[in-house]
XYZ file of N, CA, C and O in Angstrom:
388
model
N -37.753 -29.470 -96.942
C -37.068 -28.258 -97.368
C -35.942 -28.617 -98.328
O -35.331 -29.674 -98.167
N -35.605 -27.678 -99.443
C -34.368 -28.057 -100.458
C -33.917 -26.495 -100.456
O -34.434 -25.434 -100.105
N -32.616 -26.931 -101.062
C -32.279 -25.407 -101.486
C -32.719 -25.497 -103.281
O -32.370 -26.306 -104.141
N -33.370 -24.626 -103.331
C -34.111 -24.110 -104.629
C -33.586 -23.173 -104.966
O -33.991 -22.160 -104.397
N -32.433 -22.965 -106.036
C -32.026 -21.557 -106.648
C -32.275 -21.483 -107.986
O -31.946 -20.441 -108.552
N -32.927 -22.606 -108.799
C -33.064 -22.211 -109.543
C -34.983 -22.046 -109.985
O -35.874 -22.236 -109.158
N -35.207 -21.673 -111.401
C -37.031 -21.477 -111.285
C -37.439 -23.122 -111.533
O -36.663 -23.963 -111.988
N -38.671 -23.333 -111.173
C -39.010 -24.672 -111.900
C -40.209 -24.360 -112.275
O -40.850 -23.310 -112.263
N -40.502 -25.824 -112.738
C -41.996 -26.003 -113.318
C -42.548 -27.031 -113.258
O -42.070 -28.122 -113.570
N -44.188 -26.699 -112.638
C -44.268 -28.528 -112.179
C -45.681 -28.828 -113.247
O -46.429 -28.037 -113.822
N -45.657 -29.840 -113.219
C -46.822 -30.458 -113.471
C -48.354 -30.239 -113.050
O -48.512 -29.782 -111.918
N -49.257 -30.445 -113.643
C -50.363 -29.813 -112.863
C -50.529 -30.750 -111.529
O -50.734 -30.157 -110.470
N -50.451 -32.199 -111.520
C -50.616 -32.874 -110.594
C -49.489 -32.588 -109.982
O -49.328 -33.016 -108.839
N -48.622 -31.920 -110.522
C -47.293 -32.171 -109.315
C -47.579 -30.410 -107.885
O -47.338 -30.247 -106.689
N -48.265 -29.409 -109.157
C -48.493 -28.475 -108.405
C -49.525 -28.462 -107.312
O -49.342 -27.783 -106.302
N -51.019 -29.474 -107.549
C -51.839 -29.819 -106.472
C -51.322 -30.456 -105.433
O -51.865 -30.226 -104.353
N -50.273 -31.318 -105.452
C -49.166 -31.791 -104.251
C -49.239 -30.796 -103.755
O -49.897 -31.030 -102.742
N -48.879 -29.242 -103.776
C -48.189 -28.692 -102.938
C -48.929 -27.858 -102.254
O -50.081 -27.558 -102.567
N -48.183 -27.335 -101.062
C -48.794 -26.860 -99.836
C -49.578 -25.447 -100.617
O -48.942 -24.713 -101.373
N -50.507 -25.307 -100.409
C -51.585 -23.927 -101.080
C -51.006 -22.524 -100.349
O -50.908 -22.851 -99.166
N -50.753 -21.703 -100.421
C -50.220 -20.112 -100.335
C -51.029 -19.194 -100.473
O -51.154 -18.775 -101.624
N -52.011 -18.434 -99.196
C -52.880 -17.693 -99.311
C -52.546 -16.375 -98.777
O -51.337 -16.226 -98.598
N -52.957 -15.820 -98.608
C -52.959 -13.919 -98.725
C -51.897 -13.747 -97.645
O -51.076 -12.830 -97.661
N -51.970 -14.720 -96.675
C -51.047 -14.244 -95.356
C -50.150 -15.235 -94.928
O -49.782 -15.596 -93.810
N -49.892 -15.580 -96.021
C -48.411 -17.024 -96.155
C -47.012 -16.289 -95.546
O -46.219 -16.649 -94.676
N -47.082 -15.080 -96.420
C -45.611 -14.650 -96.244
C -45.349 -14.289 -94.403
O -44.419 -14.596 -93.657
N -46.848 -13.388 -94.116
C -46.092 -13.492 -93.021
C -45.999 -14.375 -91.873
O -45.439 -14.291 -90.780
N -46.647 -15.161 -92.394
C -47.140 -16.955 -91.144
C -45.489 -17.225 -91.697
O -44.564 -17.161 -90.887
N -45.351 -17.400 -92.535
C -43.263 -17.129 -92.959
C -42.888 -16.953 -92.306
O -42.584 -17.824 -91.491
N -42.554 -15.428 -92.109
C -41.793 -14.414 -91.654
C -41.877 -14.338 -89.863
O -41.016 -13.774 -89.188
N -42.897 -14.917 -89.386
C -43.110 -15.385 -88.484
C -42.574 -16.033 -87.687
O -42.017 -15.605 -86.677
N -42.684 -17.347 -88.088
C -42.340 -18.829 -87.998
C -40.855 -18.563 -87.679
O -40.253 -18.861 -86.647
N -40.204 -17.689 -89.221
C -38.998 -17.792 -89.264
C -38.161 -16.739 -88.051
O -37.132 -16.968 -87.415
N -38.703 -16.014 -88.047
C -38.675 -14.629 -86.408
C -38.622 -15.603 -85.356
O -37.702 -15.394 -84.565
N -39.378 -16.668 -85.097
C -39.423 -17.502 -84.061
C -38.056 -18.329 -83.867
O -37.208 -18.074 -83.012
N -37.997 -19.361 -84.812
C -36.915 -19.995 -84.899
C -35.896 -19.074 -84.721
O -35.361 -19.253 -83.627
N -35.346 -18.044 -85.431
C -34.302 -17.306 -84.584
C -34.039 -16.777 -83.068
O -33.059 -16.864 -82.329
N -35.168 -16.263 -82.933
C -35.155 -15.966 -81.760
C -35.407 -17.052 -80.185
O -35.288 -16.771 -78.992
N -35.762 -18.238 -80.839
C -36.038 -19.386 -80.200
C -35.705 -20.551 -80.624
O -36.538 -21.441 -80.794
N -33.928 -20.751 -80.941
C -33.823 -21.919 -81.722
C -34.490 -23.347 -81.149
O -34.993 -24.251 -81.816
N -34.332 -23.258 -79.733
C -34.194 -24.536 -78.886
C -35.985 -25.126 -79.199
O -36.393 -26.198 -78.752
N -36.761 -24.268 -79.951
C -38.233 -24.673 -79.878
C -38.350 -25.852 -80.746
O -39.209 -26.697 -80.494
N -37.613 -25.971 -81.680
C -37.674 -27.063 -82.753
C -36.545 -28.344 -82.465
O -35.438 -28.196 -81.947
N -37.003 -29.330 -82.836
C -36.004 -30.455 -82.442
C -34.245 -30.108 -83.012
O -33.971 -29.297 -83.897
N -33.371 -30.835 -82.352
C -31.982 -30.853 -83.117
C -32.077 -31.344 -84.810
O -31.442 -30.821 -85.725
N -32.884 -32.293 -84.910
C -32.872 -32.592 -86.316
C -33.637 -31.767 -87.312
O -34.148 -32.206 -88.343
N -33.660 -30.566 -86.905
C -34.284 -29.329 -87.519
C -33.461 -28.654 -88.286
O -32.965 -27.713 -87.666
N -32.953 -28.772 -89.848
C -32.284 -28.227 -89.969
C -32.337 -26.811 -90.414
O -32.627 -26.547 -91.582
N -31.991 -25.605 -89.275
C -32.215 -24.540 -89.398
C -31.481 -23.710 -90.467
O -31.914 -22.718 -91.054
N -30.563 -24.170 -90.571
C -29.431 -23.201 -91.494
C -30.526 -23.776 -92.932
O -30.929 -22.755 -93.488
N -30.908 -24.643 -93.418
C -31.750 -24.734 -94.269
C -32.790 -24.154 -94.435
O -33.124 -23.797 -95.565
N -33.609 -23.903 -93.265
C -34.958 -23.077 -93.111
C -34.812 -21.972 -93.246
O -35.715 -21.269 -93.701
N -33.691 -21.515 -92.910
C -32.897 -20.103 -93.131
C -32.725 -19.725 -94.699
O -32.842 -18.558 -95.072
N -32.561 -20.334 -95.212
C -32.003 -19.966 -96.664
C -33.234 -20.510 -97.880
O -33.285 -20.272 -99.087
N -34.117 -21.290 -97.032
C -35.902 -20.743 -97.599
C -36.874 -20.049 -97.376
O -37.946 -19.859 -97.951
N -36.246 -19.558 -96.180
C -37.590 -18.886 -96.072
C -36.707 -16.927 -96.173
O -37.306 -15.889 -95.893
N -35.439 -17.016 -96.577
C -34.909 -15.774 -97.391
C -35.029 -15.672 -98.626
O -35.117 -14.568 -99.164
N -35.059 -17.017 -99.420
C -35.687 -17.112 -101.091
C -36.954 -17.302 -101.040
O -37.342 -17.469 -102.196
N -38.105 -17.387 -100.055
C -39.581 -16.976 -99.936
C -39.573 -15.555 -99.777
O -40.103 -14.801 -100.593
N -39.088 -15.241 -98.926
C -39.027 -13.518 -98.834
C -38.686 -12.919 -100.290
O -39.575 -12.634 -101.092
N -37.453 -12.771 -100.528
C -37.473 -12.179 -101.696
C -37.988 -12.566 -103.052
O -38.339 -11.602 -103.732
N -38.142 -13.991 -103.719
C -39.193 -14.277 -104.616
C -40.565 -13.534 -104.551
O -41.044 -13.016 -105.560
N -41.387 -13.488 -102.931
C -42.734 -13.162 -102.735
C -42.351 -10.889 -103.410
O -43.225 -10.277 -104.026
N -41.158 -10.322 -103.090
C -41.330 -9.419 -103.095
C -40.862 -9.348 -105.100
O -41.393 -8.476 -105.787
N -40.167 -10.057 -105.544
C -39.767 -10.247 -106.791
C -41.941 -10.299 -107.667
O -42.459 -9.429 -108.367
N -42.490 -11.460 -107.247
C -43.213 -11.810 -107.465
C -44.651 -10.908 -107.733
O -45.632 -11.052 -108.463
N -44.237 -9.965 -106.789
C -45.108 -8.605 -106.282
C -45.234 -8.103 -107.547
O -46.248 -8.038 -108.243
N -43.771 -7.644 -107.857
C -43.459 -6.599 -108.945
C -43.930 -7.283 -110.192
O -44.805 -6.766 -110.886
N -43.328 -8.527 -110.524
C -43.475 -9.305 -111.723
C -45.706 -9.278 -111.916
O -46.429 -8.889 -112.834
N -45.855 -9.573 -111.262
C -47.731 -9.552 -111.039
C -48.046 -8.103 -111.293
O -48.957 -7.798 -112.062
N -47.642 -7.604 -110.948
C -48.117 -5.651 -111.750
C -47.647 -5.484 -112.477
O -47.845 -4.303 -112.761
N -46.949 -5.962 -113.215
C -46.185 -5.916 -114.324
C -47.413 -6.258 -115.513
O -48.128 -5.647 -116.307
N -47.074 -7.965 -114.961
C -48.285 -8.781 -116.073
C -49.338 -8.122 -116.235
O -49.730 -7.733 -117.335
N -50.071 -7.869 -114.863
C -51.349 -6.989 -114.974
C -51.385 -5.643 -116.281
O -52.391 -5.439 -116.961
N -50.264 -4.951 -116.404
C -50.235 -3.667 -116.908
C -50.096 -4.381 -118.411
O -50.821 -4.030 -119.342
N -49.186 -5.317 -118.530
C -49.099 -5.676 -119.663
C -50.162 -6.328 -120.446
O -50.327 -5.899 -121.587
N -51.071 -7.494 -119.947
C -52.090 -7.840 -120.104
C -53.325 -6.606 -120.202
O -54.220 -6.938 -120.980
N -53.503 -5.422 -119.635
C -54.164 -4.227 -119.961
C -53.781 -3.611 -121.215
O -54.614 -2.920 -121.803
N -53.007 -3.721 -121.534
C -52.360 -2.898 -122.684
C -52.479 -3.708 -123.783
O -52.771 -3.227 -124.878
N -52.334 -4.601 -123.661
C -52.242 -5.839 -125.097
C -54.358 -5.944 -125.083
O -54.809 -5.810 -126.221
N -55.189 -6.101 -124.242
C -56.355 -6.212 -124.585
C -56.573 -4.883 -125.319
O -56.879 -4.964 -126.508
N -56.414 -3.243 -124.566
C -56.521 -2.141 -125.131
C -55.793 -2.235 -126.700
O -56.497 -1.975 -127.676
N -54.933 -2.465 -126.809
C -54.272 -2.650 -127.860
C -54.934 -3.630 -129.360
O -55.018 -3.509 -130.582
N -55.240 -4.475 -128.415
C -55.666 -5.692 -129.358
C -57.608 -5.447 -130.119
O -58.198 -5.844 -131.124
N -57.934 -4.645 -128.998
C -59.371 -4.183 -128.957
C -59.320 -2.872 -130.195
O -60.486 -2.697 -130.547
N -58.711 -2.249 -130.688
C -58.505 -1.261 -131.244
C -57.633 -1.678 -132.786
O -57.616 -1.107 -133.876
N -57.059 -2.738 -132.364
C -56.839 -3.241 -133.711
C -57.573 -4.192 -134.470
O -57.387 -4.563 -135.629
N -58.855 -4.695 -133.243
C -59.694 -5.621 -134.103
C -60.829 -4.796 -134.871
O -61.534 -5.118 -135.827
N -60.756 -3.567 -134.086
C -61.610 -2.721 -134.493
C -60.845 -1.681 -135.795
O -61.345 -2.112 -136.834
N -60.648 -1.446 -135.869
C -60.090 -0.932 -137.017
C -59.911 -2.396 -138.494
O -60.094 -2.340 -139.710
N -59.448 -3.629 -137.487
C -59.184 -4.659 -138.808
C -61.235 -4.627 -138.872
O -61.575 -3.699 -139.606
N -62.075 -5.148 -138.479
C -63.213 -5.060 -138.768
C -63.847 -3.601 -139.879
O -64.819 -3.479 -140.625
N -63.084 -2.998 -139.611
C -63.860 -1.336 -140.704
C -62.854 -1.784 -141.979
O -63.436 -1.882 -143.060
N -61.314 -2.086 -141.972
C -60.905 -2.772 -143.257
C -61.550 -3.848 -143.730
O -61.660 -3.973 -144.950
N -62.004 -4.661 -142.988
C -62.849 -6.157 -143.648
C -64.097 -4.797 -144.761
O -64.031 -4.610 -145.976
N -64.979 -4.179 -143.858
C -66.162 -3.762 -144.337
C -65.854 -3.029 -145.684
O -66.785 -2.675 -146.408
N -64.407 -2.777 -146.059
C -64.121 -2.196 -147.413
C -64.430 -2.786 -148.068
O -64.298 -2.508 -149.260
């Protein structure tokens, strides 16, 4: 665990290192992390919780940041093909002049 506040960027080999994130990550998260509060004594002393705490609150809100940013792209990426599809088509009837 680190504290991560700022964005990064990894490498492709550096991103296959890392642990894979599937449909129900956040709440095996949100979980985990429900547990540890409510059950500190389950994890060893050398657990450092106040750390786990303050990743898995920048997992929470990144995943809900992340939400928005992904429908975003989606809409934007729709619009630029619609867009782009209509201007190739129109540049194609100027070529045929």
């Amino acid at each position: 665990m680190s504290n991560q506040t700022t964005l990064q960027e990894h490498a492709p080999d550096e991103r296959k290192a890392l642990v894979k994130l599937g449909p129900k990550s956040v709440d095996f998260v949100n979980d985990a992390s429900a547990a540890v509060a409510a059950f500190p004594q389950v994890v060893p002393a050398s657990f450092d919780k106040v750390e786990y705490g303050k990743d898995t609150n920048l997992f929470r809100a990144l995943s809900d940041i992340k939400m928005l940013v992904d429908s975003l792209a989606e809409k934007i990426d729709d619009t630029f093909m619609a867009v782009g599809s209509e201007a190739m088509t129109a540049s194609l009837e100027v070529y045929a002049y």
